[in-house]
Amino acid sequence: MSTYPRSDQPHLFVTKEDVKGYCTFCGSQSLKRYPVLSEGGWWMTTKCQQCLFSVERERWSRLGSITLLTDFL
C-alpha cells in the first residue's frame, strides 16, 4: 500500500479561473489564472489563452498544491 496512491483518472488537470482584463501582447481578453511549474519553482500565473503570454506571475508555494505541516510553523 502506498501513502500517495496513483490517480485512477487517465488525465490530470488544473482548474483555471477567468480573469478580467486584456493581454498586453496581443490584445485578447481571454485571460486565465492558474499554477505553473517553471524555472525557479511554482508560480501563480495569469496567462493569455490565445498567445500564452504571461501577463502576471507571482511566486506560489514551493511544492505547488502540496502543503506540509511545517509550512504552518
N, CA and C atoms as an extended XYZ file, in Angstrom:
219
Properties=species:S:1:pos:R:3:atomname:S:1:resname:S:1:resid:I:1 pbc="F F F"
N         0.840       -1.183        0.000 N   MET     1
C         0.000        0.000        0.000 CA  MET     1
C         0.882        1.243        0.000 C   MET     1
N         0.522        2.202       -0.825 N   SER     2
C         1.297        3.430       -0.966 CA  SER     2
C         0.646        4.574       -0.193 C   SER     2
N         1.462        5.458        0.348 N   THR     3
C         0.942        6.627        1.054 CA  THR     3
C         0.224        7.562        0.091 C   THR     3
N         0.778        7.717       -1.092 N   TYR     4
C         0.180        8.560       -2.129 CA  TYR     4
C        -0.139        7.687       -3.330 C   TYR     4
N        -1.325        7.075       -3.360 N   PRO     5
C        -1.658        6.170       -4.459 CA  PRO     5
C        -1.772        6.902       -5.791 C   PRO     5
N        -1.486        6.187       -6.848 N   ARG     6
C        -1.601        6.736       -8.196 CA  ARG     6
C        -3.064        7.047       -8.493 C   ARG     6
N        -3.289        8.165       -9.159 N   SER     7
C        -4.650        8.561       -9.513 CA  SER     7
C        -5.262        7.551      -10.476 C   SER     7
N        -6.546        7.320      -10.348 N   ASP     8
C        -7.226        6.420      -11.274 CA  ASP     8
C        -7.773        7.167      -12.490 C   ASP     8
N        -7.572        8.497      -12.529 N   GLN     9
C        -8.013        9.300      -13.667 CA  GLN     9
C        -6.989        9.202      -14.799 C   GLN     9
N        -7.434        9.063      -16.044 N   PRO    10
C        -6.486        8.958      -17.157 CA  PRO    10
C        -5.737       10.268      -17.439 C   PRO    10
N        -6.340       11.418      -17.106 N   HIS    11
C        -5.712       12.709      -17.362 CA  HIS    11
C        -5.831       13.561      -16.109 C   HIS    11
N        -4.768       14.234      -15.754 N   LEU    12
C        -4.801       15.186      -14.653 CA  LEU    12
C        -5.015       16.579      -15.224 C   LEU    12
N        -5.711       17.423      -14.501 N   PHE    13
C        -5.967       18.766      -14.991 CA  PHE    13
C        -5.948       19.745      -13.837 C   PHE    13
N        -5.819       21.002      -14.172 N   VAL    14
C        -5.823       22.074      -13.180 CA  VAL    14
C        -7.026       22.966      -13.468 C   VAL    14
N        -7.635       23.472      -12.415 N   THR    15
C        -8.754       24.390      -12.586 CA  THR    15
C        -8.206       25.779      -12.900 C   THR    15
N        -8.679       26.344      -13.994 N   LYS    16
C        -8.251       27.683      -14.410 CA  LYS    16
C        -9.386       28.653      -14.148 C   LYS    16
N        -9.072       29.760      -13.465 N   GLU    17
C       -10.112       30.740      -13.180 CA  GLU    17
C       -10.023       31.909      -14.157 C   GLU    17
N       -11.180       32.383      -14.602 N   ASP    18
C       -11.245       33.512      -15.529 CA  ASP    18
C       -10.776       34.788      -14.849 C   ASP    18
N       -10.091       35.632      -15.622 N   VAL    19
C        -9.595       36.924      -15.125 CA  VAL    19
C       -10.040       37.998      -16.098 C   VAL    19
N       -10.568       39.087      -15.563 N   LYS    20
C       -10.952       40.209      -16.426 CA  LYS    20
C        -9.711       41.001      -16.795 C   LYS    20
N        -9.702       41.527      -17.986 N   GLY    21
C        -8.575       42.308      -18.460 CA  GLY    21
C        -8.242       41.926      -19.887 C   GLY    21
N        -7.072       42.348      -20.343 N   TYR    22
C        -6.650       42.042      -21.703 CA  TYR    22
C        -5.152       41.762      -21.731 C   TYR    22
N        -4.726       41.026      -22.735 N   CYS    23
C        -3.319       40.689      -22.921 CA  CYS    23
C        -2.570       41.913      -23.439 C   CYS    23
N        -1.476       42.259      -22.794 N   THR    24
C        -0.688       43.410      -23.231 CA  THR    24
C         0.144       43.100      -24.471 C   THR    24
N         0.204       41.831      -24.859 N   PHE    25
C         0.982       41.434      -26.030 CA  PHE    25
C         0.116       41.385      -27.292 C   PHE    25
N        -1.033       40.667      -27.221 N   CYS    26
C        -1.862       40.501      -28.420 CA  CYS    26
C        -3.218       41.198      -28.337 C   CYS    26
N        -3.604       41.689      -27.153 N   GLY    27
C        -4.860       42.415      -27.004 CA  GLY    27
C        -6.077       41.554      -26.727 C   GLY    27
N        -5.929       40.237      -26.673 N   SER    28
C        -7.051       39.334      -26.405 CA  SER    28
C        -7.589       39.545      -24.992 C   SER    28
N        -8.878       39.270      -24.800 N   GLN    29
C        -9.490       39.379      -23.483 CA  GLN    29
C        -9.701       38.012      -22.850 C   GLN    29
N        -9.016       37.007      -23.359 N   SER    30
C        -9.140       35.636      -22.856 CA  SER    30
C        -7.993       35.339      -21.888 C   SER    30
N        -8.156       35.758      -20.615 N   LEU    31
C        -7.124       35.555      -19.605 CA  LEU    31
C        -7.591       34.526      -18.577 C   LEU    31
N        -6.655       33.672      -18.139 N   LYS    32
C        -6.932       32.676      -17.112 CA  LYS    32
C        -5.788       32.698      -16.100 C   LYS    32
N        -6.119       32.384      -14.840 N   ARG    33
C        -5.128       32.334      -13.758 CA  ARG    33
C        -5.039       30.900      -13.272 C   ARG    33
N        -3.787       30.376      -13.192 N   TYR    34
C        -3.570       29.002      -12.755 CA  TYR    34
C        -2.099       28.794      -12.395 C   TYR    34
N        -1.803       27.746      -11.601 N   PRO    35
C        -0.414       27.483      -11.218 CA  PRO    35
C         0.393       26.888      -12.367 C   PRO    35
N         1.674       27.276      -12.430 N   VAL    36
C         2.580       26.799      -13.479 CA  VAL    36
C         3.914       26.431      -12.830 C   VAL    36
N         4.464       25.286      -13.189 N   LEU    37
C         5.804       24.909      -12.752 CA  LEU    37
C         6.781       25.346      -13.827 C   LEU    37
N         7.696       26.235      -13.455 N   SER    38
C         8.613       26.824      -14.415 CA  SER    38
C         9.984       26.932      -13.766 C   SER    38
N        10.918       27.579      -14.435 N   GLU    39
C        12.231       27.770      -13.837 CA  GLU    39
C        12.075       28.541      -12.545 C   GLU    39
N        12.736       28.086      -11.512 N   GLY    40
C        12.632       28.747      -10.221 CA  GLY    40
C        11.502       28.254       -9.351 C   GLY    40
N        10.739       27.264       -9.803 N   GLY    41
C         9.692       26.696       -8.964 CA  GLY    41
C         8.293       26.963       -9.465 C   GLY    41
N         7.347       26.955       -8.508 N   TRP    42
C         5.925       27.133       -8.818 CA  TRP    42
C         5.562       28.607       -8.838 C   TRP    42
N         4.725       28.989       -9.801 N   TRP    43
C         4.256       30.357       -9.956 CA  TRP    43
C         2.747       30.336      -10.134 C   TRP    43
N         2.047       31.306       -9.538 N   MET    44
C         0.645       31.525       -9.838 CA  MET    44
C         0.640       32.541      -10.966 C   MET    44
N         0.136       32.138      -12.113 N   THR    45
C         0.325       32.906      -13.335 CA  THR    45
C        -1.005       33.268      -13.982 C   THR    45
N        -1.090       34.479      -14.500 N   THR    46
C        -2.212       34.890      -15.341 CA  THR    46
C        -1.696       34.890      -16.769 C   THR    46
N        -2.284       34.020      -17.604 N   LYS    47
C        -1.797       33.857      -18.968 CA  LYS    47
C        -2.908       34.122      -19.982 C   LYS    47
N        -2.509       34.680      -21.112 N   CYS    48
C        -3.408       34.838      -22.245 CA  CYS    48
C        -3.637       33.462      -22.866 C   CYS    48
N        -4.870       33.101      -23.126 N   GLN    49
C        -5.169       31.791      -23.686 CA  GLN    49
C        -5.038       31.763      -25.206 C   GLN    49
N        -4.831       32.929      -25.828 N   GLN    50
C        -4.606       32.998      -27.273 CA  GLN    50
C        -3.130       32.821      -27.622 C   GLN    50
N        -2.258       33.619      -26.984 N   CYS    51
C        -0.832       33.603      -27.339 CA  CYS    51
C         0.049       33.023      -26.230 C   CYS    51
N        -0.536       32.696      -25.050 N   LEU    52
C         0.156       32.125      -23.892 CA  LEU    52
C         1.185       33.062      -23.264 C   LEU    52
N         1.048       34.360      -23.516 N   PHE    53
C         1.898       35.361      -22.879 CA  PHE    53
C         1.546       35.434      -21.397 C   PHE    53
N         2.549       35.490      -20.521 N   SER    54
C         2.316       35.627      -19.081 CA  SER    54
C         2.096       37.093      -18.752 C   SER    54
N         0.858       37.449      -18.450 N   VAL    55
C         0.510       38.827      -18.122 CA  VAL    55
C         0.985       39.161      -16.709 C   VAL    55
N         0.905       38.178      -15.796 N   GLU    56
C         1.320       38.389      -14.415 CA  GLU    56
C         1.831       37.073      -13.843 C   GLU    56
N         2.902       37.154      -13.035 N   ARG    57
C         3.448       35.968      -12.360 CA  ARG    57
C         3.818       36.338      -10.936 C   ARG    57
N         3.426       35.485       -9.989 N   GLU    58
C         3.844       35.690       -8.599 CA  GLU    58
C         4.219       34.336       -8.017 C   GLU    58
N         5.198       34.340       -7.142 N   ARG    59
C         5.640       33.093       -6.520 CA  ARG    59
C         4.482       32.415       -5.809 C   ARG    59
N         4.463       31.082       -5.907 N   TRP    60
C         3.438       30.297       -5.242 CA  TRP    60
C         4.134       29.411       -4.231 C   TRP    60
N         3.461       28.439       -3.702 N   SER    61
C         4.015       27.509       -2.727 CA  SER    61
C         5.205       26.764       -3.328 C   SER    61
N         6.196       26.466       -2.501 N   ARG    62
C         7.401       25.797       -3.021 CA  ARG    62
C         7.126       24.400       -3.553 C   ARG    62
N         6.052       23.752       -3.085 N   LEU    63
C         5.695       22.412       -3.565 CA  LEU    63
C         4.377       22.410       -4.327 C   LEU    63
N         3.968       23.551       -4.805 N   GLY    64
C         2.718       23.622       -5.551 CA  GLY    64
C         1.524       23.453       -4.644 C   GLY    64
N         0.623       22.555       -4.996 N   SER    65
C        -0.605       22.381       -4.220 CA  SER    65
C        -0.402       21.531       -2.971 C   SER    65
N         0.796       20.983       -2.772 N   ILE    66
C         1.092       20.168       -1.587 CA  ILE    66
C         1.451       21.086       -0.427 C   ILE    66
N         0.765       20.932        0.693 N   THR    67
C         1.028       21.729        1.880 CA  THR    67
C         1.560       20.824        2.979 C   THR    67
N         2.729       21.156        3.504 N   LEU    68
C         3.322       20.394        4.592 CA  LEU    68
C         2.933       21.001        5.937 C   LEU    68
N         2.914       20.182        6.976 N   LEU    69
C         2.620       20.700        8.307 CA  LEU    69
C         3.650       21.727        8.747 C   LEU    69
N         4.899       21.569        8.316 N   THR    70
C         5.957       22.511        8.699 CA  THR    70
C         5.738       23.909        8.090 C   THR    70
N         4.931       24.003        7.041 N   ASP    71
C         4.639       25.304        6.444 CA  ASP    71
C         3.807       26.190        7.370 C   ASP    71
N         3.166       25.589        8.359 N   PHE    72
C         2.312       26.325        9.291 CA  PHE    72
C         3.033       26.730       10.565 C   PHE    72
N         4.287       26.342       10.714 N   LEU    73
C         5.033       26.686       11.936 CA  LEU    73
C         5.543       28.104       11.918 C   LEU    73
